[in-house]
PDB file of C-alpha atoms in Angstrom:
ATOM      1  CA  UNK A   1      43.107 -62.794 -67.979  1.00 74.00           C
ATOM      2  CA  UNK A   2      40.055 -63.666 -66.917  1.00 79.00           C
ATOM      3  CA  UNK A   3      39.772 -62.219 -63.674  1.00 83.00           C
ATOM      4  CA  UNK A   4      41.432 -58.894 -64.603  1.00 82.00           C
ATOM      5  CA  UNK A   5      38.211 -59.415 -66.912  1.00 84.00           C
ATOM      6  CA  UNK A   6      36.069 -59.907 -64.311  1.00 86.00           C
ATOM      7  CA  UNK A   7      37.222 -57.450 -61.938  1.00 86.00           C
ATOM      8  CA  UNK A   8      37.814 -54.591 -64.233  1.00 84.00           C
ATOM      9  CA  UNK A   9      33.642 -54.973 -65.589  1.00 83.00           C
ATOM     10  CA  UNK A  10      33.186 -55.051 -61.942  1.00 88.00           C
ATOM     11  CA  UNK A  11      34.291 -51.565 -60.571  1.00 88.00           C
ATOM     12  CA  UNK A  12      33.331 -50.197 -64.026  1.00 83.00           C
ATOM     13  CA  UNK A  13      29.548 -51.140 -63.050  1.00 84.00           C
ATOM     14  CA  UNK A  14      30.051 -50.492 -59.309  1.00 89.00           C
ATOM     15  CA  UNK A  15      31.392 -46.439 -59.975  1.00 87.00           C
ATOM     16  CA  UNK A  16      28.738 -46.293 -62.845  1.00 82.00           C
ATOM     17  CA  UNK A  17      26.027 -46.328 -60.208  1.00 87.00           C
ATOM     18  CA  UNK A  18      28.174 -45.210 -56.757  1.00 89.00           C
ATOM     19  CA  UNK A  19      28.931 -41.707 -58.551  1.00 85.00           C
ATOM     20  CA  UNK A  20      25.373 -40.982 -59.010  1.00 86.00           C
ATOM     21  CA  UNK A  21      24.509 -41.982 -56.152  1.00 90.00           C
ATOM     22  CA  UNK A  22      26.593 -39.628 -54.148  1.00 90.00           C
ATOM     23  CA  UNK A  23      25.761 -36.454 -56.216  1.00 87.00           C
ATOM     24  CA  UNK A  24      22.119 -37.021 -55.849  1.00 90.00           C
ATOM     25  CA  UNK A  25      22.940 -37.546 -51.994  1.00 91.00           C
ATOM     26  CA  UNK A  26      24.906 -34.159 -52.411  1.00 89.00           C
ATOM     27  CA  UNK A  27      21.786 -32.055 -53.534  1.00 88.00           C
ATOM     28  CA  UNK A  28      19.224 -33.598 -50.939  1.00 91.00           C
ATOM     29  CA  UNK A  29      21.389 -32.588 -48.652  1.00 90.00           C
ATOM     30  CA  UNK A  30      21.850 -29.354 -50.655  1.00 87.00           C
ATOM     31  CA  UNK A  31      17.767 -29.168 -50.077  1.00 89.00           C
ATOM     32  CA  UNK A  32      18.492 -29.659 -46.585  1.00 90.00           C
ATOM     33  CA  UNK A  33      20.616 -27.183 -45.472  1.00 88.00           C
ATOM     34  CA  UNK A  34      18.805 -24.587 -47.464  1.00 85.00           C
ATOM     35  CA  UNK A  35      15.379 -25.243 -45.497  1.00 85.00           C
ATOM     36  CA  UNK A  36      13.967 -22.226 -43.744  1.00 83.00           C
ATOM     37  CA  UNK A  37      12.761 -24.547 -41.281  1.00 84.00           C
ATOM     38  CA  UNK A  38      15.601 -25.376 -38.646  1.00 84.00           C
ATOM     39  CA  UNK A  39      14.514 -28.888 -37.951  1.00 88.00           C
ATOM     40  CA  UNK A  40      15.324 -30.094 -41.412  1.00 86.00           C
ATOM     41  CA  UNK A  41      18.574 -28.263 -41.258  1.00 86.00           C
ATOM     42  CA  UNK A  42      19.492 -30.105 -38.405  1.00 88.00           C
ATOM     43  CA  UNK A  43      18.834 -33.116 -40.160  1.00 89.00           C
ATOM     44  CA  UNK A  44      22.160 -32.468 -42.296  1.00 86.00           C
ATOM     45  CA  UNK A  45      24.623 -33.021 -39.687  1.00 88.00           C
ATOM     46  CA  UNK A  46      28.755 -34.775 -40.356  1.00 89.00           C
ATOM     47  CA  UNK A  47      27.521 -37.843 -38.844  1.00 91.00           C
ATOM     48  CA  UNK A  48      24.899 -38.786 -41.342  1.00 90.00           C
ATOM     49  CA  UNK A  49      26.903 -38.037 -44.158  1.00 90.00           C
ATOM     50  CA  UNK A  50      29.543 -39.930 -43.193  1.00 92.00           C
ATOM     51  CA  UNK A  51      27.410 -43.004 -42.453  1.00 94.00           C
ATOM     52  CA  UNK A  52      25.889 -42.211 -46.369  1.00 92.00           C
ATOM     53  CA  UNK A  53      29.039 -42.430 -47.549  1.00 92.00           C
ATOM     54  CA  UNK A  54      30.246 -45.036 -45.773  1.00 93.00           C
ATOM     55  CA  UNK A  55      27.251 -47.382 -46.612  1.00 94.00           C
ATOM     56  CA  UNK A  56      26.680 -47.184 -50.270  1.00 93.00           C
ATOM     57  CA  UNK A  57      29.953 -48.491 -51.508  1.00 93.00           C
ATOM     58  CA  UNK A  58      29.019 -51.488 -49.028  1.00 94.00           C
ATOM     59  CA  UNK A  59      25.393 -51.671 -50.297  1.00 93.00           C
ATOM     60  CA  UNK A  60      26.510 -51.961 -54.140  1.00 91.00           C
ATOM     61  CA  UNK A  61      29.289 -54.130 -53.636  1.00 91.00           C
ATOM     62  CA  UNK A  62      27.111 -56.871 -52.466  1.00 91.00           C
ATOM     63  CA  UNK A  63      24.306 -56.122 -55.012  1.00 88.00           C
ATOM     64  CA  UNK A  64      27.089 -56.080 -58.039  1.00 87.00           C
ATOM     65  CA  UNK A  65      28.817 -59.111 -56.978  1.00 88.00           C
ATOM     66  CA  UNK A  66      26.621 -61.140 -60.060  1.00 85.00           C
ATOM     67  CA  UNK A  67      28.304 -59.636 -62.475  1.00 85.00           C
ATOM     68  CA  UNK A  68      31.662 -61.097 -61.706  1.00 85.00           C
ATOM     69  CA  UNK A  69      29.963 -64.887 -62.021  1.00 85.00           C
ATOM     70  CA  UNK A  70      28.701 -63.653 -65.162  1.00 82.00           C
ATOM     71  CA  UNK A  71      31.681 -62.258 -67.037  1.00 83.00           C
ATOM     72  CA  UNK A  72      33.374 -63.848 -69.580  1.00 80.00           C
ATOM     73  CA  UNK A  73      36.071 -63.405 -72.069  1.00 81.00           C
ATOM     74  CA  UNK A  74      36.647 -63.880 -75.385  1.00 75.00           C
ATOM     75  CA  UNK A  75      39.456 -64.127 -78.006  1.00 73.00           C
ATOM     76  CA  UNK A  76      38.621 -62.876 -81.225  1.00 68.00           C
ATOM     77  CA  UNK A  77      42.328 -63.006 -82.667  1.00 68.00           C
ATOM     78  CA  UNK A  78      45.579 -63.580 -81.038  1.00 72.00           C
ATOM     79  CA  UNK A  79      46.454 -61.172 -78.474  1.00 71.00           C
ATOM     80  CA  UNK A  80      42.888 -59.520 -78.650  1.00 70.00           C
ATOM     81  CA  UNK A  81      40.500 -60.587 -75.987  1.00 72.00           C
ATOM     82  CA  UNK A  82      37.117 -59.211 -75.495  1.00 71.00           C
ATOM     83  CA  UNK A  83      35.327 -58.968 -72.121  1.00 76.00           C
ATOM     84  CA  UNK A  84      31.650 -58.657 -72.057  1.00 74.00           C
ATOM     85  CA  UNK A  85      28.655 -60.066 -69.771  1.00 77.00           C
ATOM     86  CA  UNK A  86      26.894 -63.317 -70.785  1.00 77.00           C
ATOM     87  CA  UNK A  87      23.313 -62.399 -72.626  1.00 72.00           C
ATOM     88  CA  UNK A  88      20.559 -63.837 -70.000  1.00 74.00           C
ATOM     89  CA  UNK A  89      18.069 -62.316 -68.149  1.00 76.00           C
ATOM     90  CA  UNK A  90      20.395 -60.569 -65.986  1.00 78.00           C
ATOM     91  CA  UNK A  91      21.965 -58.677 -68.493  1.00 76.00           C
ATOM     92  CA  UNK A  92      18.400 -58.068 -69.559  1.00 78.00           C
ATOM     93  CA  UNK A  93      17.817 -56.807 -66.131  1.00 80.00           C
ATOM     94  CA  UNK A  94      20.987 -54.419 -66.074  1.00 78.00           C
ATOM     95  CA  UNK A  95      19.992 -52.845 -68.956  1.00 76.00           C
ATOM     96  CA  UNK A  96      16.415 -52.105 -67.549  1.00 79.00           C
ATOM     97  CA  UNK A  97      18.228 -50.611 -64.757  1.00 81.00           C
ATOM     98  CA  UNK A  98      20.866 -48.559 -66.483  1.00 78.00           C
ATOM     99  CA  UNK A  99      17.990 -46.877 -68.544  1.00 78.00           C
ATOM    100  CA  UNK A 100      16.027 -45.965 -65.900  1.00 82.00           C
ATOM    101  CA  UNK A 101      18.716 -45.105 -64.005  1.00 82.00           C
ATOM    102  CA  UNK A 102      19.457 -42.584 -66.316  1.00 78.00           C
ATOM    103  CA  UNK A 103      15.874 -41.323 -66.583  1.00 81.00           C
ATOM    104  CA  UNK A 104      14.988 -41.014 -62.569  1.00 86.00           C
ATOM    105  CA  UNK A 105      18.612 -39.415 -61.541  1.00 86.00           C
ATOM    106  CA  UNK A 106      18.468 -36.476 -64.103  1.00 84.00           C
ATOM    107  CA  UNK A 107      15.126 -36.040 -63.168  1.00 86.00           C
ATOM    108  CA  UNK A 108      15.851 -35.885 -59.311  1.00 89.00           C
ATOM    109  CA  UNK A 109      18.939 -33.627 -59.428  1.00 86.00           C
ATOM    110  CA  UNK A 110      16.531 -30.871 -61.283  1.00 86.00           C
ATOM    111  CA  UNK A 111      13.724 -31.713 -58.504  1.00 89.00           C
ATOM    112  CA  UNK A 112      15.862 -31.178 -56.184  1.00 89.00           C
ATOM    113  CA  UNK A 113      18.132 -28.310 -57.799  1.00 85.00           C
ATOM    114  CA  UNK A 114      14.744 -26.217 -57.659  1.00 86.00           C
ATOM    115  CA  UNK A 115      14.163 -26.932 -54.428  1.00 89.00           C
ATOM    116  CA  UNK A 116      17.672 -25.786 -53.334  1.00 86.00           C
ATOM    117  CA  UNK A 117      17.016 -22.669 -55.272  1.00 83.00           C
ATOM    118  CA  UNK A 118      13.319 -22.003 -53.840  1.00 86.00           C
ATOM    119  CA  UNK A 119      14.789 -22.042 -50.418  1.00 85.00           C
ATOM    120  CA  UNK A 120      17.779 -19.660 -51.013  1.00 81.00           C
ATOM    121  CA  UNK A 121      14.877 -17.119 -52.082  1.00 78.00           C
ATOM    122  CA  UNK A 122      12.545 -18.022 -49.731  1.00 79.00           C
ATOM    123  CA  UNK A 123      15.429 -17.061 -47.286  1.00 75.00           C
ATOM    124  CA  UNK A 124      16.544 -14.407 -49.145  1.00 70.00           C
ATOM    125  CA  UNK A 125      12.775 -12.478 -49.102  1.00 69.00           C
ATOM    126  CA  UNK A 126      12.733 -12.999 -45.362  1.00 64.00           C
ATOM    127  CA  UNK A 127      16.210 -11.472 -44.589  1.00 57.00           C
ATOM    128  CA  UNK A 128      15.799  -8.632 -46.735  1.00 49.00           C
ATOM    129  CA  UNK A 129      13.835  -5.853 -45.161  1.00 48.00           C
ATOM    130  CA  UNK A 130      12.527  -2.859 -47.006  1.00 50.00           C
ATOM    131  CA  UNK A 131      14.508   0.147 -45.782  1.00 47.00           C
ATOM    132  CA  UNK A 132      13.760   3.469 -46.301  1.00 48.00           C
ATOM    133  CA  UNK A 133      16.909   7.378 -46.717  1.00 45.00           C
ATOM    134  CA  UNK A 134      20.054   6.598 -47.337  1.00 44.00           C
ATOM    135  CA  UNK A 135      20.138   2.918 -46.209  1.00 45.00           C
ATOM    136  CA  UNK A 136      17.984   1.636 -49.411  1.00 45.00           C
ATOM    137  CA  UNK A 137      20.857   1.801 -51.846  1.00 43.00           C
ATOM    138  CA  UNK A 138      22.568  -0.402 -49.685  1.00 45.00           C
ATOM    139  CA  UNK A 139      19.590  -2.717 -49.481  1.00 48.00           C
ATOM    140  CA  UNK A 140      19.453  -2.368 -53.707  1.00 51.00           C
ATOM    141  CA  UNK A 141      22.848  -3.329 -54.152  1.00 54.00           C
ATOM    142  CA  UNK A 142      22.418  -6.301 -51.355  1.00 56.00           C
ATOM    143  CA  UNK A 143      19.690  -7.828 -53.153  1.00 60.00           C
ATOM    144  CA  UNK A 144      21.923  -7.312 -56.772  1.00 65.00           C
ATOM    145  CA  UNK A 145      24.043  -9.343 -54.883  1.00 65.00           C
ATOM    146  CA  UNK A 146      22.377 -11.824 -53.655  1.00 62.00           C
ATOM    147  CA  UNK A 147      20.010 -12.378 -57.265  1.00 69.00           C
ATOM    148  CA  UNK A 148      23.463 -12.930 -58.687  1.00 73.00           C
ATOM    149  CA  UNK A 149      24.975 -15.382 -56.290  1.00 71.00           C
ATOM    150  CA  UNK A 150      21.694 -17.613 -57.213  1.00 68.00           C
ATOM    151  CA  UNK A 151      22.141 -17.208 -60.654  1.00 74.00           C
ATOM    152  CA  UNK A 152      25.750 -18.483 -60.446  1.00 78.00           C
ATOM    153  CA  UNK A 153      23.721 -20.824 -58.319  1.00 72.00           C
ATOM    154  CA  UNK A 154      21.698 -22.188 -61.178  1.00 74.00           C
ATOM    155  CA  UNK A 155      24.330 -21.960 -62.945  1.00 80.00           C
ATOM    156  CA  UNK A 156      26.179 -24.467 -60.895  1.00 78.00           C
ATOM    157  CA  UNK A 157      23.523 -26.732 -61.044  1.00 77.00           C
ATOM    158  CA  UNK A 158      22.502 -26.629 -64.985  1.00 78.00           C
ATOM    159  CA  UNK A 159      26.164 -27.318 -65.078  1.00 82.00           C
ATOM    160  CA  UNK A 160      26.868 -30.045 -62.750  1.00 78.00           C
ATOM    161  CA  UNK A 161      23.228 -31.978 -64.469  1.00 77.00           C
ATOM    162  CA  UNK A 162      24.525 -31.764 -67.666  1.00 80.00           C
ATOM    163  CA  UNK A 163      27.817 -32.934 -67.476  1.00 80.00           C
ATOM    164  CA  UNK A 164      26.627 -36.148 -65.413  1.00 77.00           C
ATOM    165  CA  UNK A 165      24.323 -36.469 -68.255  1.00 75.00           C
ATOM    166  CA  UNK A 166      26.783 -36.607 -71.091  1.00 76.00           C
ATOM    167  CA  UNK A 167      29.539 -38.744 -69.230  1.00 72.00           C
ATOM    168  CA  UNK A 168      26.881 -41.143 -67.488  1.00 71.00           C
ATOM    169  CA  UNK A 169      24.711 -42.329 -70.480  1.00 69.00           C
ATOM    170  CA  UNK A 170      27.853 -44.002 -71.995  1.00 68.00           C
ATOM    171  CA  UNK A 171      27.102 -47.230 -70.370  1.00 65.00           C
ATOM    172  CA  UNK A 172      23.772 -47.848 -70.735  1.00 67.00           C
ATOM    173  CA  UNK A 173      23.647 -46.625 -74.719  1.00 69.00           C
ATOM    174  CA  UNK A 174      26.722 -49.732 -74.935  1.00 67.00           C
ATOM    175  CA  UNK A 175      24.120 -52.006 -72.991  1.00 65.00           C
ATOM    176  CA  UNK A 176      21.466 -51.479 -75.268  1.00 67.00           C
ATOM    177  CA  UNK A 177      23.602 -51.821 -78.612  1.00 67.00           C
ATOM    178  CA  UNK A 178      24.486 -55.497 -76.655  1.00 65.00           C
ATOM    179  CA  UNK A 179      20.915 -56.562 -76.312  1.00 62.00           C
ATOM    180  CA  UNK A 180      20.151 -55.016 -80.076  1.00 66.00           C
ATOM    181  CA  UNK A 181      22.647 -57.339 -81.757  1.00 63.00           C
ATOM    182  CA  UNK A 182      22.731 -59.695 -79.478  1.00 61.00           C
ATOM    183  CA  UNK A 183      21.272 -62.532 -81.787  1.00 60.00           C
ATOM    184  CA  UNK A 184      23.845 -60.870 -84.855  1.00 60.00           C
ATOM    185  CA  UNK A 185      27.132 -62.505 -85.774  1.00 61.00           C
ATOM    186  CA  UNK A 186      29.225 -58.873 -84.770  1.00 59.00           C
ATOM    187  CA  UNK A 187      31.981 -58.311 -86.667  1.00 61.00           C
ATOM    188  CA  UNK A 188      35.551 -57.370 -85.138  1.00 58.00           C
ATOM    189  CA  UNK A 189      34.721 -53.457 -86.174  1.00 61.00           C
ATOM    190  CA  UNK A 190      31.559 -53.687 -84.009  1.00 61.00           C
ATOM    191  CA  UNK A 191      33.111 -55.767 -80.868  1.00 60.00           C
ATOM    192  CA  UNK A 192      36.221 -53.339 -80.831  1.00 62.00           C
ATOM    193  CA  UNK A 193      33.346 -50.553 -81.241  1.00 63.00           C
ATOM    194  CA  UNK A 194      31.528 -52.012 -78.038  1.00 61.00           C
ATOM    195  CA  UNK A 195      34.436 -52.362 -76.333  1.00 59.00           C
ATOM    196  CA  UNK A 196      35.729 -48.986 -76.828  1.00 59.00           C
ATOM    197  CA  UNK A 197      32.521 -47.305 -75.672  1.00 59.00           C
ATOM    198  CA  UNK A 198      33.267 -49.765 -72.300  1.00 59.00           C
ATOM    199  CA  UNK A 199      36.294 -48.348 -72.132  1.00 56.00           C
ATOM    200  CA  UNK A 200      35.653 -44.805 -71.965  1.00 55.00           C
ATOM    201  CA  UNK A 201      32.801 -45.228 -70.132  1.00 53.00           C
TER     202      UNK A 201
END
């Protein structure tokens, strides 16, 4: 139906961009709580993350509510229906976004993975103390320690900015096939191709 149509675009655009959102509001406060500085530790606290979280779903809700006005469906045989977004300038405007979308939150996530990791040495060089006898080994195999935990660190982070990388640009590679044959007659190959790529986005 229509509004399953509707609906179903909807939360598909409204997770595309909340998801993000949260994981680059995960590493800032990563950045945060790794500061050397104790003011902008204190920053971090339960209450401001809570308010984050409870505030973005609310923010993008009311900025996403165009696309159910301009959702449609179509039938291309019986008992196959196709939902897509009208072509205008807000589709135009979507896809804009989803590009650069994809271009500025890869790009902040390894900002502010480095960052994360700069502080966790910076810490790390002013907690460990040269020591001199029998204590140094313990010192060596402190520091071995340490190096390690922030290369499982980086790791973590290579990791986690990869994976949103590959999953995420689904959506705005289907936008941009839209606007490209927008002004083509698609065949049912191509719309079932589209819609496929929706899907698993």
């Amino acid at each position: 139906s229509l509004f399953y149509c509707r609906f179903r675009l909807y939360f598909a655009f409204f997770f595309n961009i909340l998801c993000p959102s949260y994981l680059l509001c995960a590493s800032i406060d990563r950045v945060l709580i790794t500061s050397f500085h104790a003011r902008i530790r204190q920053i971090s606290t339960l209450r401001l993350a809570y308010l984050t979280i409870a505030i973005q779903p609310l923010f993008y809700i009311l900025i996403l509510i165009v696309v159910i006005f301009v959702t449609n469906i179509l039938q291309i045989e019986p008992n196959y229906f196709y939902c897509y977004i009208e072509p205008g300038e807000f589709t135009l405007i979507l896809t804009y976004i989803s590009i650069l979308k994809e271009i500025f939150i890869p790009s902040l996530l390894i900002i502010f993975g480095f960052l994360s990791v700069r502080n966790i040495q910076a810490m790390r060089r002013v907690r460990i103390v040269p020591v001199s006898g029998s204590n140094r080994v313990v010192g060596g195999q402190t520091s071995n320690s340490m190096r390690s935990r922030d290369r499982q660190f980086v790791l973590m982070l290579i990791v986690d900015i990869v994976t949103y990388i590959l999953f995420d640009f689904i959506m705005p590679c289907s936008l941009v096939y839209e606007q490209i044959t927008k002004s083509q007659t698609s065949t049912i190959a191509q719309t079932q191709t589209v819609y496929l790529i929706k899907n698993i986005a």
